[in-house]
Coordinates of C-alpha atoms and ligand atoms in Angstrom, one line a residue:
C143 CA 8.1 -1.6 10.6
G144 CA 8.6 0.6 7.2
V145 CA 10.9 -0.4 4.4
I146 CA 12.5 1.8 2.0
G147 CA 15.1 1.2 -0.8
I148 CA 16.2 3.5 -3.1
Y149 CA 18.5 2.9 -6.6
S150 CA 19.5 6.4 -8.0
Q151 CA 22.5 7.8 -10.4
S152 CA 23.1 10.1 -7.7
D153 CA 23.0 10.1 -3.8
V154 CA 20.8 8.4 -2.0
S155 CA 21.2 9.2 2.0
K156 CA 19.1 12.5 2.6
K157 CA 16.4 11.1 0.3
L158 CA 16.3 7.7 2.0
F159 CA 16.0 10.0 5.7
Y160 CA 13.0 11.7 4.2
G161 CA 11.5 8.7 3.4
L162 CA 11.9 7.2 6.4
N163 CA 10.9 10.5 8.1
S164 CA 7.0 9.6 6.6
L165 CA 7.1 6.2 7.5
Q166 CA 7.8 6.7 11.3
H167 CA 4.3 6.0 12.1
R168 CA 5.3 2.8 11.5
G169 CA 7.5 2.6 14.0
Q170 CA 9.2 4.8 16.7
E171 CA 12.0 2.2 18.7
A172 CA 14.5 2.3 16.3
S173 CA 15.8 3.6 12.9
G174 CA 18.6 2.5 10.7
I175 CA 19.6 3.3 6.7
C176 CA 22.3 1.2 4.6
V177 CA 24.2 2.5 1.2
F178 CA 25.9 0.8 -1.1
D179 CA 28.8 3.2 -1.6
G180 CA 30.1 1.3 -5.0
K181 CA 32.7 -1.0 -3.1
N182 CA 31.0 -1.5 0.2
M183 CA 28.0 -1.2 2.8
V184 CA 27.8 1.4 5.0
L185 CA 25.9 0.9 7.7
D186 CA 23.9 3.4 10.7
K187 CA 21.5 2.7 12.7
G188 CA 20.6 2.9 16.1
M189 CA 17.9 3.9 18.6
G190 CA 15.0 6.5 18.4
L191 CA 13.1 8.8 15.8
V192 CA 14.5 9.3 12.5
Y193 CA 14.8 12.8 13.2
D194 CA 17.2 12.4 16.1
N195 CA 19.4 9.7 14.8
F196 CA 20.3 11.3 11.7
D197 CA 22.7 14.3 10.9
D198 CA 25.0 16.0 8.5
E199 CA 28.0 13.6 10.0
S200 CA 25.7 10.7 9.4
F201 CA 25.2 11.8 5.4
I202 CA 29.0 12.7 4.9
K203 CA 29.5 8.8 6.2
L204 CA 26.0 6.8 4.2
N205 CA 27.5 7.8 0.7
G206 CA 26.0 5.8 -2.0
N207 CA 23.4 5.7 -4.8
I208 CA 21.5 2.6 -3.6
G209 CA 20.2 2.2 -0.4
I210 CA 18.2 1.0 1.8
G211 CA 16.1 2.1 5.2
H212 CA 14.0 0.7 8.5
V213 CA 12.0 2.3 10.9
R214 CA 10.9 -0.1 13.9
Y215 CA 8.2 -1.3 15.9
A216 CA 8.8 -4.1 17.3
T217 CA 7.3 -7.3 17.0
A218 CA 9.3 -10.3 17.8
G219 CA 12.3 -9.5 19.2
G220 CA 12.4 -7.4 22.0
S221 CA 13.1 -3.0 21.8
Y222 CA 17.2 -3.6 21.9
E223 CA 20.4 -1.4 19.5
Y224 CA 21.2 -4.8 18.3
N225 CA 17.6 -5.7 17.4
S226 CA 17.3 -2.2 14.7
Q227 CA 17.8 -2.9 11.3
P228 CA 19.1 -2.7 8.3
L229 CA 20.7 -6.4 8.8
L230 CA 24.3 -6.2 7.3
A231 CA 26.1 -9.9 7.3
F232 CA 29.1 -10.8 5.3
S233 CA 28.8 -14.3 3.8
K234 CA 31.0 -15.6 0.5
N235 CA 33.3 -12.4 0.0
R236 CA 29.8 -10.8 -0.5
E237 CA 27.6 -8.4 1.5
F238 CA 24.2 -8.7 2.0
A239 CA 22.4 -6.0 3.6
L240 CA 18.2 -6.4 4.5
A241 CA 14.7 -4.5 5.8
H242 CA 11.9 -6.4 6.3
N243 CA 8.7 -5.8 7.7
G244 CA 5.9 -8.1 9.0
N245 CA 6.6 -11.3 10.8
L246 CA 7.6 -14.8 10.2
V247 CA 5.3 -17.6 11.7
N248 CA 8.1 -20.4 11.3
H249 CA 11.2 -18.1 12.2
K250 CA 11.6 -20.4 15.7
S251 CA 12.2 -23.9 14.3
I252 CA 14.8 -22.7 10.9
R253 CA 16.4 -20.8 13.6
K254 CA 17.3 -23.9 15.7
E255 CA 17.6 -26.0 12.2
L256 CA 20.2 -23.2 11.4
E257 CA 22.0 -22.9 15.0
D258 CA 22.2 -27.0 14.8
E259 CA 24.1 -26.2 11.8
G260 CA 26.8 -23.7 14.0
M261 CA 25.3 -21.2 12.7
L262 CA 25.8 -17.8 15.1
F263 CA 22.9 -15.3 15.3
Q264 CA 23.8 -11.6 16.4
T265 CA 19.9 -10.4 16.9
A266 CA 16.9 -11.9 18.1
I267 CA 14.4 -11.2 15.7
D268 CA 13.1 -13.0 12.6
T269 CA 14.6 -11.1 10.2
E270 CA 18.0 -12.4 11.0
V271 CA 16.9 -15.6 9.7
I272 CA 15.7 -14.3 6.0
L273 CA 18.8 -12.6 6.0
S274 CA 20.9 -15.8 6.8
L275 CA 18.9 -18.1 4.4
V276 CA 19.5 -15.8 1.7
A277 CA 23.5 -15.5 2.1
K278 CA 23.5 -19.8 2.6
Y279 CA 21.6 -20.6 -0.2
Y280 CA 23.4 -18.0 -2.5
T281 CA 25.8 -20.0 -5.3
G282 CA 25.5 -17.1 -8.2
D283 CA 22.0 -15.8 -8.6
I284 CA 20.8 -13.8 -6.4
I285 CA 16.9 -14.4 -7.3
E286 CA 17.5 -18.3 -7.0
A287 CA 18.5 -17.9 -3.3
V288 CA 15.6 -15.4 -2.7
K289 CA 13.1 -18.3 -4.5
K290 CA 14.7 -20.9 -2.3
T291 CA 14.2 -18.8 1.3
M292 CA 10.6 -18.2 0.1
S293 CA 10.3 -21.9 -0.1
R294 CA 11.3 -22.1 3.8
I295 CA 10.2 -19.2 5.5
K296 CA 6.0 -18.4 6.4
G297 CA 4.2 -15.4 7.6
A298 CA 4.0 -11.7 6.7
Y299 CA 7.1 -10.3 4.9
S300 CA 8.0 -7.5 2.5
V301 CA 11.7 -7.0 2.4
V302 CA 14.3 -4.7 0.7
M303 CA 17.4 -5.8 -0.1
L304 CA 21.1 -4.5 -1.0
F305 CA 23.4 -6.7 -2.3
E306 CA 26.4 -6.2 -4.8
D307 CA 25.3 -3.4 -7.0
K308 CA 21.3 -3.6 -7.0
L309 CA 18.5 -3.3 -5.2
V310 CA 15.9 -6.4 -4.6
A311 CA 12.9 -6.1 -3.2
F312 CA 10.0 -9.6 -2.2
R313 CA 6.9 -9.4 -0.5
D314 CA 4.8 -12.6 0.9
P315 CA 3.0 -14.4 -1.6
Y316 CA -0.4 -13.3 0.4
G317 CA 0.8 -9.8 0.6
Y318 CA 0.4 -9.5 4.4
R319 CA 2.1 -6.1 4.8
P320 CA 1.7 -3.3 1.6
L321 CA 5.0 -2.6 -0.3
L322 CA 5.2 -0.4 -3.6
I323 CA 7.4 1.0 -6.1
G324 CA 7.7 3.9 -8.2
R325 CA 10.1 5.4 -11.0
A326 CA 11.0 8.9 -11.8
K327 CA 11.5 10.4 -15.0
N328 CA 15.1 10.4 -14.6
G329 CA 15.5 6.5 -13.8
E330 CA 15.3 6.7 -10.7
V331 CA 13.4 3.6 -8.7
I332 CA 12.1 4.0 -5.1
I333 CA 10.5 0.8 -2.8
A334 CA 8.8 1.2 0.3
S335 CA 6.1 0.3 2.9
E336 CA 3.7 3.5 1.6
N337 CA 3.1 6.1 -1.4
A338 CA 4.2 9.2 0.8
P339 CA 7.6 8.6 0.3
L340 CA 7.5 8.0 -2.9
E341 CA 5.0 10.8 -3.8
I342 CA 7.3 13.4 -1.2
I343 CA 10.8 12.0 -3.3
G344 CA 9.1 11.8 -6.3
T345 CA 8.3 9.2 -8.4
D346 CA 5.5 8.9 -10.9
A347 CA 3.8 5.5 -12.2
I348 CA 3.7 4.1 -9.0
R349 CA 2.3 0.4 -8.7
D350 CA 2.0 -2.4 -5.5
V351 CA 5.0 -4.4 -5.5
E352 CA 2.6 -8.0 -6.2
P353 CA 2.2 -11.0 -3.2
S354 CA 5.1 -13.3 -4.1
E355 CA 6.6 -10.5 -6.6
I356 CA 10.5 -10.4 -6.6
I357 CA 11.8 -7.6 -7.9
V358 CA 16.0 -6.4 -9.0
V359 CA 16.6 -3.1 -9.9
D360 CA 19.9 -2.7 -11.6
K361 CA 22.0 -1.0 -14.1
K362 CA 19.9 -3.4 -17.0
G363 CA 16.7 -2.3 -15.2
I364 CA 13.8 -3.3 -13.5
H365 CA 13.2 -7.0 -13.5
S366 CA 10.4 -8.8 -12.1
E367 CA 9.8 -12.7 -10.8
F368 CA 7.1 -14.4 -9.5
F369 CA 7.4 -16.9 -6.8
E370 CA 4.2 -19.7 -6.1
K371 CA 1.1 -17.3 -5.9
E372 CA -1.4 -17.8 -2.5
K373 CA -4.7 -16.5 -2.0
R374 CA -4.0 -12.5 -1.2
Q375 CA -4.1 -11.8 2.8
H376 CA -4.1 -8.1 2.6
C377 CA -3.7 -6.8 6.6
I378 CA -6.9 -4.7 6.9
F379 CA -5.9 -2.7 9.6
E380 CA -3.2 -0.7 7.9
Y381 CA -6.4 0.6 6.6
V382 CA -7.9 0.5 9.8
Y383 CA -5.0 2.0 11.7
F384 CA -1.8 1.3 10.6
A385 CA -0.7 3.2 7.8
R386 CA -1.0 7.4 7.2
T387 CA -4.5 8.5 6.2
D388 CA -2.7 9.3 2.6
A389 CA -2.0 6.1 2.1
T390 CA -3.1 3.7 -1.1
L391 CA -2.4 0.2 -0.5
D392 CA -3.6 -2.4 -3.2
G393 CA -6.6 -0.7 -4.6
V394 CA -7.7 0.3 -1.2
N395 CA -7.1 4.3 0.0
S396 CA -7.2 4.1 3.9
Y397 CA -8.6 7.7 4.1
N398 CA -11.7 6.7 2.0
F399 CA -12.1 3.6 3.4
R400 CA -12.2 4.9 6.8
R401 CA -14.6 7.7 6.6
R402 CA -17.1 5.1 4.4
C403 CA -16.8 2.9 8.0
G404 CA -18.0 6.0 9.6
E405 CA -20.4 6.5 7.4
I406 CA -21.6 2.9 8.0
L407 CA -21.1 2.9 11.2
S408 CA -24.0 5.5 11.8
K409 CA -26.3 4.0 9.8
E410 CA -25.5 0.1 11.9
A411 CA -25.4 1.9 15.4
P412 CA -27.4 5.2 14.9
V413 CA -27.6 7.3 18.4
D414 CA -29.4 10.7 19.3
A415 CA -26.6 13.3 20.4
D416 CA -25.3 16.4 20.3
L417 CA -21.6 16.4 18.6
V418 CA -19.5 13.6 17.0
I419 CA -16.0 13.8 18.5
A420 CA -13.1 11.8 17.2
V421 CA -10.1 10.7 18.8
P422 CA -7.5 11.9 17.2
D423 CA -5.5 10.9 14.7
S424 CA -6.5 7.6 13.5
G425 CA -10.5 8.4 14.6
T426 CA -10.7 11.5 12.8
P427 CA -11.5 10.4 9.5
G428 CA -14.3 7.5 10.8
A429 CA -15.9 10.4 12.7
M430 CA -16.0 12.9 9.8
G431 CA -17.7 9.8 7.7
Y432 CA -20.3 9.3 11.0
A433 CA -21.2 12.7 11.3
Q434 CA -22.0 13.5 7.7
E435 CA -24.1 10.8 7.3
S436 CA -25.9 11.3 10.6
G437 CA -26.1 15.2 10.0
I438 CA -24.5 15.1 13.9
P439 CA -22.3 18.0 13.2
F440 CA -18.7 17.0 14.2
A441 CA -16.8 18.8 16.6
E442 CA -13.0 19.3 18.0
G443 CA -13.4 17.7 21.5
L444 CA -9.6 16.7 22.3
V445 CA -7.1 18.3 22.3
K446 CA -3.4 16.0 21.0
N447 CA -0.3 16.6 21.8
R448 CA 1.5 16.4 18.5
Y449 CA 4.8 15.8 19.9
M450 CA 4.2 12.4 21.8
G451 CA 4.0 10.0 19.6
R452 CA 2.7 6.4 19.3
T453 CA 3.1 5.9 22.7
F454 CA 0.8 2.1 23.0
I455 CA 3.7 0.0 23.4
K456 CA 4.1 0.6 26.5
P457 CA 5.0 -1.9 29.2
T458 CA 3.0 -1.0 32.4
P459 CA -1.0 -0.1 32.6
E460 CA 0.4 2.8 34.7
E461 CA 2.9 3.6 31.7
R462 CA -0.4 3.5 29.1
E463 CA -2.7 5.2 31.3
L464 CA -0.4 7.9 32.0
S465 CA 0.9 8.6 27.5
V466 CA -2.9 8.7 26.9
K467 CA -3.6 11.6 29.4
L468 CA -0.2 13.3 28.2
K469 CA -1.2 12.6 24.3
L470 CA -5.2 14.1 24.9
N471 CA -6.5 16.4 27.1
P472 CA -11.2 17.1 26.5
L473 CA -11.9 20.4 25.9
E474 CA -14.4 21.3 28.2
T475 CA -15.4 24.4 26.7
V476 CA -16.8 22.0 23.5
L477 CA -17.6 19.2 25.9
R478 CA -19.7 21.0 29.1
D479 CA -23.7 19.9 28.5
K480 CA -23.4 18.1 25.9
R481 CA -24.1 14.9 24.7
I482 CA -21.0 13.1 23.3
I483 CA -20.3 10.6 20.1
L484 CA -17.2 9.6 20.4
V485 CA -15.6 8.0 17.4
D486 CA -12.2 5.6 17.4
D487 CA -10.6 3.1 15.4
S488 CA -10.2 0.5 17.3
I489 CA -10.4 -0.7 21.3
V490 CA -7.4 -2.9 21.6
R491 CA -6.6 -2.9 25.5
G492 CA -9.8 -1.1 25.7
T493 CA -7.1 1.5 28.3
T494 CA -7.7 5.0 25.7
S495 CA -11.8 4.8 25.6
K496 CA -11.5 4.6 29.4
N497 CA -9.1 6.9 30.1
L498 CA -10.8 9.7 27.8
I499 CA -14.6 8.7 28.7
M500 CA -13.9 9.1 32.6
R501 CA -11.9 12.6 31.6
M502 CA -14.9 13.8 29.2
K503 CA -17.3 13.5 31.8
K504 CA -15.4 15.0 34.7
A505 CA -14.7 18.1 31.6
G506 CA -19.1 18.2 32.2
A507 CA -19.7 15.4 29.1
K508 CA -23.1 14.5 30.1
E509 CA -23.4 11.4 27.9
V510 CA -20.5 9.1 25.6
H511 CA -21.6 7.0 23.2
M512 CA -18.5 5.2 21.7
R513 CA -18.4 4.3 18.4
I514 CA -15.5 2.0 17.1
V515 CA -15.1 1.6 13.1
S516 CA -13.5 -1.7 13.2
P517 CA -15.1 -4.5 14.9
P518 CA -14.2 -5.8 18.4
V519 CA -10.2 -7.3 18.3
K520 CA -10.2 -10.9 19.4
Y521 CA -7.1 -12.7 18.8
P522 CA -4.0 -11.8 18.5
C523 CA -1.8 -10.7 15.6
F524 CA 1.3 -13.1 14.4
Y525 CA 2.1 -10.7 11.0
G526 CA 3.4 -7.9 12.3
I527 CA 1.1 -6.1 14.3
D528 CA 1.6 -5.7 17.9
T529 CA -1.5 -7.0 19.5
P530 CA -1.3 -8.1 22.3
S531 CA -2.2 -11.9 23.8
R532 CA -6.1 -12.8 24.6
K533 CA -5.4 -12.1 27.9
K534 CA -5.2 -8.5 27.6
L535 CA -7.2 -8.2 24.6
I536 CA -10.7 -6.8 26.7
A537 CA -12.7 -8.0 23.7
A538 CA -12.0 -11.5 23.4
N539 CA -12.8 -11.5 27.4
Y540 CA -15.5 -9.3 27.7
S541 CA -19.2 -9.1 25.9
V542 CA -19.7 -6.0 24.6
E543 CA -22.2 -5.1 27.2
E544 CA -19.9 -5.6 29.8
M545 CA -17.0 -3.9 27.9
R546 CA -19.7 -0.8 27.9
R547 CA -19.3 -0.9 31.9
R548 CA -15.9 -1.2 32.2
I549 CA -14.7 1.9 29.5
G550 CA -17.6 3.8 31.8
A551 CA -19.5 4.7 27.9
D552 CA -22.9 5.3 28.0
S553 CA -24.1 2.9 24.7
L554 CA -20.9 0.9 22.9
A555 CA -20.7 -0.1 19.4
F556 CA -18.6 -1.7 16.7
I557 CA -18.9 -1.7 13.2
S558 CA -19.9 -4.8 11.7
M559 CA -17.7 -7.1 9.5
K560 CA -19.5 -7.0 6.6
G561 CA -20.1 -3.2 7.1
M562 CA -16.1 -3.0 7.3
L563 CA -15.6 -5.1 4.2
D564 CA -18.0 -2.9 2.4
A565 CA -16.2 -0.3 3.2
T566 CA -13.2 -0.7 1.2
L567 CA -15.4 -1.4 -2.0
M568 CA -13.7 -3.9 -3.7
K569 CA -15.2 -7.0 -5.2
E570 CA -13.9 -9.3 -3.6
D571 CA -12.8 -10.3 -0.2
V572 CA -8.9 -10.1 -0.4
F573 CA -7.8 -9.1 3.1
C574 CA -6.3 -10.3 6.3
K575 CA -9.3 -10.0 9.3
A576 CA -7.4 -12.9 11.7
C577 CA -6.9 -10.4 14.4
F578 CA -11.1 -9.6 14.5
N579 CA -12.3 -13.3 13.6
G580 CA -9.1 -15.7 14.2
D581 CA -9.2 -16.9 11.4
Y582 CA -5.7 -17.3 10.1
A583 CA -4.3 -18.0 6.9
V584 CA -1.1 -18.7 7.8
E585 CA -1.1 -20.9 10.4
P586 CA 0.5 -19.4 13.7
K587 CA 1.0 -22.8 15.0
E588 CA 5.1 -22.5 16.3
L589 CA 4.2 -18.8 17.9
V590 CA 0.8 -20.2 19.7
E591 CA 2.8 -22.7 21.5
Y592 CA 5.5 -20.3 22.4
E593 CA 3.4 -17.4 23.8
K594 CA 1.6 -20.4 26.0
Ligands
5GP230 P1 -6.7 0.5 23.7 O1 -6.2 1.7 24.1 O2 -7.9 -0.1 23.4 O3 -5.3 -0.2 24.4 O4 -6.2 1.6 21.9 C1 -6.4 1.4 21.0 C2 -6.7 2.9 20.7 O5 -4.8 2.6 20.1 C3 -6.9 3.2 19.9 O6 -6.8 4.9 19.7 C4 -5.7 3.3 18.4 O7 -5.8 4.1 17.7 C5 -4.7 2.7 19.1 N1 -3.8 1.1 18.0 C6 -4.3 0.6 17.8 N2 -3.8 -0.7 17.6 C7 -2.3 0.1 17.9 C8 -1.1 -0.7 17.0 O8 -0.2 -1.5 17.3 N3 -0.3 0.4 17.5 C9 -0.1 1.7 18.4 N4 0.8 2.7 18.4 N5 -1.4 2.4 18.7 C10 -2.9 1.5 18.5
SF4_231 FE1 -3.6 -7.6 9.9 FE2 -5.3 -8.4 11.9 FE3 -4.2 -10.1 9.9 FE4 -2.5 -9.4 12.2 S1 -4.1 -10.0 12.1 S2 -2.2 -9.4 9.7 S3 -3.3 -6.9 12.1 S4 -5.7 -7.7 9.7
MG232 MG1 -6.0 6.3 18.7

């Protein structure tokens, strides 16, 4: 998911809309905006893309100087309208509005506890547990309520919240999902999942919201406090795939990272070929890096339909195959009689690579050597990325050689874990890599049991 919050002296609805548009890659299922109009919260949300969900009428309705927004990519809870965000609740004669990116690992037991106390839930998502706890623990000091909430919830959360005339944000102690804050010269403050909305709407002095940091923005300015700290676990998959190529999150630039991964992989797994081809868009910087380091020319061999969006979460294998077909088409004039190195950012189920290799060969490619600029994905993510259960992960069930055969490649190689970590240029390993090595810093016991 993607979140944004803006505190301003003027109407923020259009800015939230533009900001959400630049976070659209983080979720295409639903989108929503909630503003505080000086008296009440006004909420507008629904299924579908940001661009389709808001028009002039919504901006007239959404009139306020403080607001939050959300784009949804479903992990916990199905793809239904009632699961869209922001969530808005009334409690203790007050309104609480909240939007969340991440995934809690203990929301089921907390929900049960709250249900046993008589609380009713309107949605099936873990986010509602956060909202309910904040409202429950509020006794006059919002920071205290957030701290108490943070002591209960476990897992990944980057949250923006509206409360009275305040914009509140908090990030889990591990920093799984990104969150940044920027301030413009006119005093406007923007908090968002990536830097793109901050740069587009216009702020100076951008920084990351720190893991375990709690921020309150109101007429007194920006106030920051910390909850207990843990060892950092920034999601490395953000740089591999999820974040925009222009994102700089927690000190790592995604474009540079992807490009370096390609360079490193070309040294780790060289192969003789005529052309390096990328699976656009997230495979492109890696392919450029591979081409530059190997000296083999980069070429465009797949034409992408830009209007398709990210179609990975389609429910059936047939639909996923069809969507790869609709999204990417091999360019015969480039591929015919050539030996190809095909670079993609990741293999999850193996649908994309299998389908592309088959069709590239049909278009005349002599050989297709698959190179992946991340290690094999062998474990599910419990922190907000929808990598499926082990049954469906091709690398959890087959060796690299068996995978090569199944996707029909002439050779297949993945970057090493060390290579990927080197590409971050960070001196310390501050990353979650659990989907690659099964090393979960926050025990997902409750969810693993549920999955069985
Ligand atoms: P596969 O087809 O092997 O299941 O998935 C790999 C392809 O899906 C890659 O091209 C990669 O860019 C993309 N991908 C990897 N993870 C995700 C994800 O969480 N969401 C979406 N939409 N695409 C993903
Ligand atoms: Fe990111 Fe993978 Fe960790 Fe999930 S398990 S937070 S996708 S690195
Ligand atoms: Mg892709």
